[in-house]
CSV table of C-alpha atoms in Angstrom, one decimal:
chain,number,residue,atom,x,y,z
A,152,UNK,CA,117.3,182.5,51.1
A,153,UNK,CA,114.7,180.2,49.9
A,154,UNK,CA,115.9,176.8,48.8
A,155,UNK,CA,114.0,174.3,46.6
A,156,UNK,CA,113.8,170.6,46.2
A,157,UNK,CA,112.3,169.1,43.1
A,158,UNK,CA,111.1,165.5,43.6
A,159,UNK,CA,110.8,163.4,40.5
A,160,UNK,CA,112.0,160.3,38.8
A,161,UNK,CA,115.5,160.1,37.4
A,162,UNK,CA,114.2,161.4,34.0
A,163,UNK,CA,113.7,164.6,32.1
A,164,UNK,CA,110.0,164.4,31.2
A,165,UNK,CA,107.8,166.4,33.6
A,166,UNK,CA,110.6,167.9,35.6
A,167,UNK,CA,112.8,169.0,32.8
A,168,UNK,CA,111.6,172.6,32.4
A,169,UNK,CA,111.3,173.3,36.2
A,170,UNK,CA,114.9,172.2,36.6
A,171,UNK,CA,115.9,174.5,33.7
A,172,UNK,CA,114.1,177.4,35.3
A,173,UNK,CA,115.6,176.9,38.7
A,174,UNK,CA,119.1,176.6,37.2
A,175,UNK,CA,118.7,179.5,34.8
A,176,UNK,CA,117.5,181.8,37.6
A,177,UNK,CA,120.4,180.8,39.8
A,178,UNK,CA,118.1,179.5,42.5
A,179,UNK,CA,119.4,177.3,45.3
A,180,UNK,CA,117.9,173.9,44.5
A,181,UNK,CA,118.5,170.2,44.6
A,182,UNK,CA,117.0,167.3,42.8
A,183,UNK,CA,115.5,164.5,44.8
A,184,UNK,CA,115.4,161.6,42.4
A,185,UNK,CA,112.7,159.0,43.2
A,186,UNK,CA,113.5,155.4,42.3
A,187,UNK,CA,110.8,153.2,40.9
A,188,UNK,CA,111.0,150.9,43.9
A,189,UNK,CA,110.5,153.9,46.2
A,190,UNK,CA,107.5,155.3,44.4
A,191,UNK,CA,105.0,152.9,46.0
A,192,UNK,CA,105.6,154.2,49.5
A,193,UNK,CA,106.1,157.8,48.4
A,194,UNK,CA,102.9,158.1,46.3
A,195,UNK,CA,100.4,158.7,49.0
A,196,UNK,CA,102.6,161.4,50.6
A,197,UNK,CA,102.2,163.6,47.6
A,198,UNK,CA,99.2,165.9,47.3
A,199,UNK,CA,97.6,164.1,44.2
A,200,UNK,CA,99.5,160.9,44.1
A,201,UNK,CA,101.9,162.2,41.4
A,202,UNK,CA,105.3,163.7,40.9
A,203,UNK,CA,106.9,166.2,40.3
A,204,UNK,CA,106.4,167.9,43.6
A,205,UNK,CA,108.3,171.1,44.5
A,206,UNK,CA,109.3,171.6,48.1
A,207,UNK,CA,109.9,175.2,49.1
A,208,UNK,CA,112.1,175.8,52.2
A,209,UNK,CA,111.7,179.4,53.2
A,210,UNK,CA,114.4,181.4,54.9
A,211,UNK,CA,112.3,181.5,58.1
A,212,UNK,CA,112.5,177.7,58.3
A,213,UNK,CA,109.0,177.0,57.1
A,214,UNK,CA,108.3,174.4,54.4
A,215,UNK,CA,105.5,174.1,51.9
A,216,UNK,CA,105.0,171.9,48.9
A,217,UNK,CA,103.4,172.3,45.5
A,218,UNK,CA,102.3,169.6,43.1
A,219,UNK,CA,101.4,169.5,39.4
A,220,UNK,CA,103.9,170.4,36.7
A,221,UNK,CA,102.0,173.4,35.3
A,222,UNK,CA,101.4,174.9,38.8
A,223,UNK,CA,105.1,174.4,39.8
A,224,UNK,CA,106.3,176.1,36.6
A,225,UNK,CA,103.8,178.9,36.9
A,226,UNK,CA,104.9,179.5,40.5
A,227,UNK,CA,108.6,179.3,39.7
A,228,UNK,CA,108.2,181.7,36.8
A,229,UNK,CA,106.7,184.2,39.1
A,230,UNK,CA,109.1,184.0,42.0
A,231,UNK,CA,112.2,183.6,39.9
A,232,UNK,CA,111.5,186.7,37.8
A,233,UNK,CA,110.7,184.8,34.6
A,234,UNK,CA,107.3,186.5,33.9
A,235,UNK,CA,107.1,189.5,31.5
A,236,UNK,CA,105.5,191.6,34.2
A,237,UNK,CA,103.6,191.4,37.4
A,238,UNK,CA,100.0,192.0,36.2
A,239,UNK,CA,97.6,189.1,36.0
A,240,UNK,CA,97.1,189.6,32.3
A,241,UNK,CA,100.8,189.5,31.5
A,242,UNK,CA,101.3,186.4,33.5
A,243,UNK,CA,98.2,184.8,31.8
A,244,UNK,CA,99.6,185.6,28.4
A,245,UNK,CA,102.8,183.8,29.3
A,246,UNK,CA,100.7,180.8,30.4
A,247,UNK,CA,98.8,180.9,27.1
A,248,UNK,CA,102.1,180.4,25.1
A,249,UNK,CA,103.1,177.5,27.3
A,250,UNK,CA,99.7,176.0,27.1
A,251,UNK,CA,99.8,176.0,23.3
A,252,UNK,CA,103.2,174.3,23.5
A,253,UNK,CA,101.8,171.7,25.9
A,254,UNK,CA,99.0,171.1,23.3
A,255,UNK,CA,101.8,170.3,20.8
A,256,UNK,CA,103.4,167.9,23.2
A,257,UNK,CA,100.1,166.1,23.7
A,258,UNK,CA,99.8,165.9,20.0
A,259,UNK,CA,103.1,164.1,19.8
A,260,UNK,CA,102.2,161.8,22.7
A,261,UNK,CA,99.1,160.8,20.7
A,262,UNK,CA,101.3,159.9,17.7
A,263,UNK,CA,103.1,157.3,19.9
A,264,UNK,CA,99.8,155.6,20.9
A,265,UNK,CA,99.7,153.3,17.8
A,266,UNK,CA,100.1,149.6,18.5
A,267,UNK,CA,102.9,149.0,16.0
A,268,UNK,CA,106.1,150.8,15.3
A,269,UNK,CA,104.9,151.2,11.7
A,270,UNK,CA,101.7,152.9,12.9
A,271,UNK,CA,103.7,155.2,15.2
A,272,UNK,CA,106.2,156.0,12.4
A,273,UNK,CA,103.3,157.0,10.1
A,274,UNK,CA,101.7,159.2,12.8
A,275,UNK,CA,105.0,160.9,13.6
A,276,UNK,CA,105.9,161.5,10.0
A,277,UNK,CA,102.5,163.1,9.5
A,278,UNK,CA,103.0,165.3,12.5
A,279,UNK,CA,106.4,166.4,11.3
A,280,UNK,CA,104.8,167.6,8.1
A,281,UNK,CA,101.5,168.9,9.3
A,282,UNK,CA,100.7,169.5,13.0
A,283,UNK,CA,104.2,170.4,14.3
A,284,UNK,CA,104.9,173.1,11.7
A,285,UNK,CA,101.3,174.4,12.2
A,286,UNK,CA,101.8,174.8,15.9
A,287,UNK,CA,105.2,176.4,15.4
A,288,UNK,CA,103.8,178.9,12.8
A,289,UNK,CA,101.5,180.4,15.4
A,290,UNK,CA,104.3,180.6,17.9
A,291,UNK,CA,106.5,182.3,15.4
A,292,UNK,CA,103.8,184.9,14.7
A,293,UNK,CA,103.3,185.5,18.5
A,294,UNK,CA,106.9,186.5,19.3
A,295,UNK,CA,107.0,190.2,20.1
A,296,UNK,CA,110.7,191.1,20.3
A,297,UNK,CA,114.1,189.5,20.8
A,298,UNK,CA,112.3,187.2,23.1
A,299,UNK,CA,108.6,186.3,23.3
A,300,UNK,CA,107.7,189.4,25.3
A,301,UNK,CA,110.4,191.8,24.3
A,302,UNK,CA,113.9,192.1,25.7
A,303,UNK,CA,113.6,189.8,28.7
A,304,UNK,CA,113.9,186.0,28.8
A,305,UNK,CA,110.7,184.6,30.3
A,306,UNK,CA,109.0,181.2,31.0
A,307,UNK,CA,107.7,181.3,27.4
A,308,UNK,CA,111.2,181.4,25.9
A,309,UNK,CA,112.4,178.6,28.2
A,310,UNK,CA,109.4,176.5,27.3
A,311,UNK,CA,110.3,176.9,23.6
A,312,UNK,CA,113.9,175.9,24.4
A,313,UNK,CA,112.6,172.8,26.2
A,314,UNK,CA,110.4,171.9,23.2
A,315,UNK,CA,113.4,172.5,20.8
A,316,UNK,CA,115.5,170.0,22.5
A,317,UNK,CA,112.7,167.5,22.9
A,318,UNK,CA,112.1,167.7,19.1
A,319,UNK,CA,115.8,167.2,18.5
A,320,UNK,CA,115.9,164.3,20.9
A,321,UNK,CA,113.0,162.7,19.1
A,322,UNK,CA,113.6,163.6,15.5
A,323,UNK,CA,117.3,164.6,15.3
A,324,UNK,CA,118.0,166.5,12.1
A,325,UNK,CA,114.4,166.0,11.0
A,326,UNK,CA,113.1,168.4,13.7
A,327,UNK,CA,111.0,171.0,11.9
A,328,UNK,CA,112.9,173.7,13.8
A,329,UNK,CA,115.9,172.5,11.8
A,330,UNK,CA,114.4,171.4,8.5
A,331,UNK,CA,112.2,174.5,8.3
A,332,UNK,CA,114.4,177.0,10.2
A,333,UNK,CA,113.9,179.6,7.5
A,334,UNK,CA,110.1,179.5,8.4
A,335,UNK,CA,110.8,180.2,12.0
A,336,UNK,CA,113.5,182.9,12.2
A,337,UNK,CA,112.3,184.4,15.5
A,338,UNK,CA,112.0,181.0,17.3
A,339,UNK,CA,115.4,179.9,15.9
A,340,UNK,CA,117.0,183.1,17.2
A,341,UNK,CA,115.6,182.6,20.7
A,342,UNK,CA,116.7,179.0,20.8
A,343,UNK,CA,120.2,179.9,19.6
A,344,UNK,CA,120.5,182.8,22.1
A,345,UNK,CA,119.5,180.6,25.0
A,346,UNK,CA,121.8,177.8,23.8
A,347,UNK,CA,124.7,180.2,23.9
A,348,UNK,CA,124.0,181.3,27.5
A,349,UNK,CA,123.1,179.8,30.8
A,350,UNK,CA,120.3,177.6,29.5
A,351,UNK,CA,122.7,176.0,27.1
A,352,UNK,CA,125.3,175.5,29.8
A,353,UNK,CA,122.6,173.8,31.9
A,354,UNK,CA,121.6,171.5,29.1
A,355,UNK,CA,125.1,170.4,28.3
A,356,UNK,CA,126.4,170.0,31.8
A,357,UNK,CA,123.6,169.4,34.3
A,358,UNK,CA,120.4,168.3,32.5
A,359,UNK,CA,119.1,165.0,33.8
A,360,UNK,CA,118.1,162.6,31.1
A,361,UNK,CA,118.2,159.5,33.3
A,362,UNK,CA,116.2,156.4,32.6
A,363,UNK,CA,113.7,157.6,30.1
A,364,UNK,CA,114.7,157.8,26.4
A,365,UNK,CA,113.3,158.1,23.0
A,366,UNK,CA,113.6,154.8,21.1
A,367,UNK,CA,113.8,156.1,17.6
A,368,UNK,CA,113.3,152.8,15.8
A,369,UNK,CA,110.2,152.2,17.9
A,370,UNK,CA,108.9,155.8,17.6
A,371,UNK,CA,108.1,155.9,21.3
A,372,UNK,CA,109.5,156.9,24.7
A,373,UNK,CA,110.6,154.1,27.0
A,374,UNK,CA,112.7,153.2,30.0
A,375,UNK,CA,116.2,151.8,30.3
A,376,UNK,CA,117.2,149.9,33.4
A,377,UNK,CA,117.7,152.1,36.5
B,11,UNK,CA,84.9,197.5,35.6
B,12,UNK,CA,85.7,195.6,32.5
B,13,UNK,CA,83.3,193.5,30.6
B,14,UNK,CA,84.1,190.3,28.8
B,15,UNK,CA,83.3,188.3,25.6
B,16,UNK,CA,83.7,184.6,25.5
B,17,UNK,CA,84.4,183.4,21.9
B,18,UNK,CA,83.6,179.7,21.5
B,19,UNK,CA,81.1,177.3,20.1
B,20,UNK,CA,77.6,177.1,21.5
B,21,UNK,CA,78.5,174.3,23.9
B,22,UNK,CA,80.0,174.1,27.4
B,23,UNK,CA,83.1,172.3,26.3
B,24,UNK,CA,86.3,174.2,27.1
B,25,UNK,CA,84.5,177.5,27.8
B,26,UNK,CA,82.3,176.1,30.6
B,27,UNK,CA,84.5,177.0,33.6
B,28,UNK,CA,85.3,180.5,32.4
B,29,UNK,CA,81.6,181.2,31.8
B,30,UNK,CA,81.0,179.9,35.3
B,31,UNK,CA,83.7,182.1,36.8
B,32,UNK,CA,82.2,185.1,35.1
B,33,UNK,CA,78.8,184.3,36.4
B,34,UNK,CA,79.8,183.5,39.9
B,35,UNK,CA,82.2,186.5,39.9
B,36,UNK,CA,79.3,188.8,38.9
B,37,UNK,CA,81.0,190.0,35.8
B,38,UNK,CA,79.3,191.4,32.7
B,39,UNK,CA,79.9,189.1,29.8
B,40,UNK,CA,78.5,188.0,26.4
B,41,UNK,CA,78.9,184.9,24.4
B,42,UNK,CA,80.2,185.4,20.9
B,43,UNK,CA,79.3,182.1,19.3
B,44,UNK,CA,81.2,180.5,16.5
B,45,UNK,CA,79.6,178.0,14.2
B,46,UNK,CA,82.0,175.2,13.4
B,47,UNK,CA,81.3,174.8,9.6
B,48,UNK,CA,80.6,178.5,8.7
B,49,UNK,CA,82.0,181.3,10.8
B,50,UNK,CA,84.8,179.4,12.6
B,51,UNK,CA,87.0,178.7,9.6
B,52,UNK,CA,86.9,182.3,8.7
B,53,UNK,CA,88.3,183.5,12.0
B,54,UNK,CA,90.6,180.6,13.0
B,55,UNK,CA,93.7,182.4,11.7
B,56,UNK,CA,92.9,185.5,13.8
B,57,UNK,CA,93.3,183.4,17.0
B,58,UNK,CA,96.8,183.6,18.5
B,59,UNK,CA,97.2,179.8,18.4
B,60,UNK,CA,94.5,178.8,15.9
B,61,UNK,CA,92.2,177.7,18.6
B,62,UNK,CA,89.2,178.9,20.7
B,63,UNK,CA,88.1,179.7,23.4
B,64,UNK,CA,89.2,183.3,23.2
B,65,UNK,CA,88.5,185.8,26.1
B,66,UNK,CA,88.2,189.4,25.1
B,67,UNK,CA,88.6,191.9,28.0
B,68,UNK,CA,86.8,195.1,27.2
B,69,UNK,CA,88.0,197.9,29.5
B,70,UNK,CA,85.8,200.8,30.5
B,71,UNK,CA,87.7,203.1,28.1
B,72,UNK,CA,86.7,200.8,25.3
B,73,UNK,CA,90.1,199.2,24.8
B,74,UNK,CA,90.1,195.5,24.1
B,75,UNK,CA,92.7,192.8,24.7
B,76,UNK,CA,92.5,189.1,23.9
B,77,UNK,CA,93.6,186.1,25.9
B,78,UNK,CA,93.7,182.5,24.6
B,79,UNK,CA,94.0,178.9,26.0
B,80,UNK,CA,91.4,177.8,28.5
B,81,UNK,CA,93.9,177.2,31.4
B,82,UNK,CA,95.4,180.7,31.0
B,83,UNK,CA,91.9,182.3,30.7
B,84,UNK,CA,90.7,180.4,33.8
B,85,UNK,CA,93.8,181.5,35.8
B,86,UNK,CA,93.3,185.1,34.7
B,87,UNK,CA,89.6,185.3,35.5
B,88,UNK,CA,90.0,183.5,38.9
B,89,UNK,CA,92.5,186.3,39.8
B,90,UNK,CA,90.6,189.2,38.3
B,91,UNK,CA,87.3,188.1,39.9
B,92,UNK,CA,88.7,187.4,43.3
B,93,UNK,CA,88.1,183.6,43.0
B,94,UNK,CA,91.7,182.7,44.1
B,95,UNK,CA,92.4,181.6,47.7
B,96,UNK,CA,94.7,184.6,48.2
B,97,UNK,CA,96.9,187.1,46.4
B,98,UNK,CA,100.3,185.4,46.7
B,99,UNK,CA,102.0,183.4,44.0
B,100,UNK,CA,101.9,180.3,46.1
B,101,UNK,CA,98.2,180.5,47.0
B,102,UNK,CA,97.4,181.0,43.3
B,103,UNK,CA,99.6,178.2,42.3
B,104,UNK,CA,98.0,175.9,44.8
B,105,UNK,CA,94.6,176.6,43.3
B,106,UNK,CA,96.1,175.9,39.8
B,107,UNK,CA,97.5,172.6,41.1
B,108,UNK,CA,93.9,171.4,42.1
B,109,UNK,CA,92.6,172.5,38.6
B,110,UNK,CA,95.5,170.7,36.9
B,111,UNK,CA,94.9,167.5,38.8
B,112,UNK,CA,91.1,167.6,38.0
B,113,UNK,CA,91.8,168.5,34.4
B,114,UNK,CA,94.1,165.4,34.1
B,115,UNK,CA,91.2,163.3,35.4
B,116,UNK,CA,88.9,165.0,32.9
B,117,UNK,CA,91.3,164.3,30.0
B,118,UNK,CA,91.4,160.6,30.8
B,119,UNK,CA,87.8,160.1,29.6
B,120,UNK,CA,88.3,161.8,26.3
B,121,UNK,CA,89.7,158.8,24.5
B,122,UNK,CA,86.6,156.8,25.5
B,123,UNK,CA,84.4,159.3,23.5
B,124,UNK,CA,86.1,158.4,20.3
B,125,UNK,CA,86.4,154.6,20.5
B,126,UNK,CA,84.9,153.1,17.3
B,127,UNK,CA,82.2,150.8,18.6
B,128,UNK,CA,79.3,151.3,21.1
B,129,UNK,CA,80.4,148.4,23.2
B,130,UNK,CA,84.0,149.7,23.4
B,131,UNK,CA,82.7,153.1,24.4
B,132,UNK,CA,80.4,151.7,27.1
B,133,UNK,CA,83.1,149.5,28.5
B,134,UNK,CA,85.7,152.3,28.6
B,135,UNK,CA,83.3,154.6,30.3
B,136,UNK,CA,82.4,152.0,32.9
B,137,UNK,CA,86.1,151.4,33.7
B,138,UNK,CA,86.6,155.1,33.9
B,139,UNK,CA,83.8,155.6,36.4
B,140,UNK,CA,84.5,152.7,38.6
B,141,UNK,CA,88.4,152.6,38.6
B,142,UNK,CA,90.0,155.8,37.3
B,143,UNK,CA,87.7,158.4,38.9
B,144,UNK,CA,87.9,157.1,42.5
B,145,UNK,CA,91.7,156.8,42.2
B,146,UNK,CA,91.9,160.6,41.4
B,147,UNK,CA,89.1,161.7,43.7
B,148,UNK,CA,90.6,160.2,46.8
B,149,UNK,CA,93.4,162.7,46.7
B,150,UNK,CA,91.0,165.5,46.0
B,151,UNK,CA,88.8,164.5,49.0
B,152,UNK,CA,91.9,164.5,51.2
B,153,UNK,CA,93.0,167.9,50.0
B,154,UNK,CA,89.8,169.8,50.9
B,155,UNK,CA,90.6,172.2,53.8
B,156,UNK,CA,87.2,173.3,55.1
B,157,UNK,CA,83.8,173.9,53.6
B,158,UNK,CA,85.6,174.7,50.4
B,159,UNK,CA,88.9,173.5,49.0
B,160,UNK,CA,90.7,176.4,50.6
B,161,UNK,CA,88.8,176.9,53.8
B,162,UNK,CA,86.1,179.5,54.1
B,163,UNK,CA,86.3,181.0,50.7
B,164,UNK,CA,84.9,179.6,47.5
B,165,UNK,CA,87.5,179.6,44.8
B,166,UNK,CA,88.1,178.4,41.2
B,167,UNK,CA,89.1,175.0,42.6
B,168,UNK,CA,85.6,174.4,43.8
B,169,UNK,CA,84.1,175.6,40.6
B,170,UNK,CA,86.4,173.3,38.6
B,171,UNK,CA,85.1,170.4,40.6
B,172,UNK,CA,81.5,171.5,39.9
B,173,UNK,CA,82.3,171.9,36.2
B,174,UNK,CA,83.6,168.3,36.1
B,175,UNK,CA,80.5,167.1,38.0
B,176,UNK,CA,78.3,168.8,35.3
B,177,UNK,CA,80.2,167.2,32.5
B,178,UNK,CA,79.7,163.8,34.1
B,179,UNK,CA,76.0,164.6,34.4
B,180,UNK,CA,75.9,165.3,30.7
B,181,UNK,CA,77.4,161.9,29.9
B,182,UNK,CA,76.1,159.7,32.7
B,183,UNK,CA,72.8,161.0,34.1
B,184,UNK,CA,70.8,158.9,31.6
B,185,UNK,CA,72.6,155.7,32.8
B,186,UNK,CA,72.7,156.7,36.5
B,187,UNK,CA,76.5,156.4,36.3
B,188,UNK,CA,77.8,159.8,37.5
B,189,UNK,CA,80.6,158.7,39.8
B,190,UNK,CA,80.1,161.7,42.1
B,191,UNK,CA,76.6,160.3,42.8
B,192,UNK,CA,77.4,156.6,42.7
B,193,UNK,CA,80.4,157.0,45.0
B,194,UNK,CA,79.0,159.9,47.1
B,195,UNK,CA,79.6,158.1,50.4
B,196,UNK,CA,83.3,157.9,49.7
B,197,UNK,CA,83.7,161.6,48.9
B,198,UNK,CA,81.6,163.6,51.4
B,199,UNK,CA,83.6,166.8,51.3
B,200,UNK,CA,83.6,166.9,47.5
B,201,UNK,CA,79.8,166.1,47.6
B,202,UNK,CA,79.1,168.9,50.0
B,203,UNK,CA,81.0,171.4,47.7
B,204,UNK,CA,78.9,170.3,44.7
B,205,UNK,CA,75.6,170.4,46.6
B,206,UNK,CA,76.3,173.9,47.9
B,207,UNK,CA,77.4,175.2,44.5
B,208,UNK,CA,74.3,173.6,42.9
B,209,UNK,CA,72.1,175.7,45.1
B,210,UNK,CA,73.7,179.0,44.3
B,211,UNK,CA,74.8,181.1,41.3
B,212,UNK,CA,76.9,178.3,39.8
B,213,UNK,CA,73.8,176.0,39.8
B,214,UNK,CA,71.7,178.7,38.3
B,215,UNK,CA,74.2,179.2,35.5
B,216,UNK,CA,74.3,175.4,35.0
B,217,UNK,CA,70.5,175.2,34.6
B,218,UNK,CA,69.8,178.5,32.7
B,219,UNK,CA,72.8,179.6,30.7
B,220,UNK,CA,75.2,176.7,30.3
B,221,UNK,CA,73.6,174.6,27.5
B,222,UNK,CA,72.6,176.3,24.3
B,223,UNK,CA,70.5,173.5,22.9
B,224,UNK,CA,72.8,172.7,20.0
B,225,UNK,CA,74.6,169.6,21.2
B,226,UNK,CA,73.7,166.8,23.6
B,227,UNK,CA,74.6,163.3,24.8
B,228,UNK,CA,73.2,160.7,22.5
B,229,UNK,CA,72.0,158.0,24.9
B,230,UNK,CA,71.8,155.2,22.3
B,231,UNK,CA,75.3,155.9,20.9
B,232,UNK,CA,77.2,157.1,23.9
B,233,UNK,CA,78.5,160.1,22.1
B,234,UNK,CA,78.0,163.9,22.0
B,235,UNK,CA,76.1,164.8,18.8
B,236,UNK,CA,74.5,167.8,17.3
B,237,UNK,CA,70.8,168.1,18.2
């Protein structure tokens, strides 16, 4: 049986969804948490000087490694049965949903770039009313069944779920998925269904939040002591 | 054999790599240009996520399907046009990891484009070229596993590198600042890939069919502007 190691900091951030996918699919995996003080020596051992890195230990004893969040998630989606089908087009369509969600995430990162908490608050409040619902509206329109691609949970649904709890972590009850739930019935149903099952169990019992948190009065992400 | 339509603005932008894949892959394709002020607003809502590029795949029986988001389109075309290192999930994901790392480097310059004053823009570009770029490229240079990124076969990874080189040429050729040229001695393997691609179909695309004469780098202002 193939076993996996996910190497990343003690934080959710760019490892969050990969961990959820591994757990959801019942894969044999472990988290290798990299401390800040270790990163200096570890950095040059990674393919592009960044983490996460996925280490794949095949049953025959061989090992290979894969870098870059999007590549890791794409790979895991395929090997863990979390794509809607095996054809290149079906897999690419799944990647397109995720890519659009990453665009939304980048939009929220931009809102936290302001130099003062007032500036950041203004940017986030604007996003909550304008860009976030706009992104979600297209996603709601895309959903093609019980889940994004019909009857089966895929990478796209798990990305939505990861986005949903990121929005909740950042905005609490002001998350547009909550305040405008009536505008997003299909997305809401997917999130609720996942929360009630294995994904919810993972989130409540095994999800690593670690040292990175949303500082709501500062309207930005930051680190707590390790 | 399917044919393809690339729906985007008349600029390289986020459609450059997919056009290059289609050209190098020998596919039949047309550009369906959108004009930002006129035709674009009318069709925005028809796009799955409100954005372009859109790739339309036209099958030989006439049926059409649409794909959105440049990273998904590039992954699809690389696979469909045999520009991946191999057929397995891992091989394809490795190629995507190179693209992702190069895209991250590419994204790091975007903020510089929008800084409010000319002096700020010039300074930011200078720091990008002398500090940020070599920091990323040293890992890329180390990754290359032969004549091409993945050995003997040219793949989307090599074409992504070339697309980045071309964008740097757009911005920096007038000031002689293209880091691939300035730092050529530090990145011989990357340089060789670019030189080889420049001499072949990718270079021909770059010279003949990449630029539509509508936008260009404004040398005085350090910005892309309409011509």
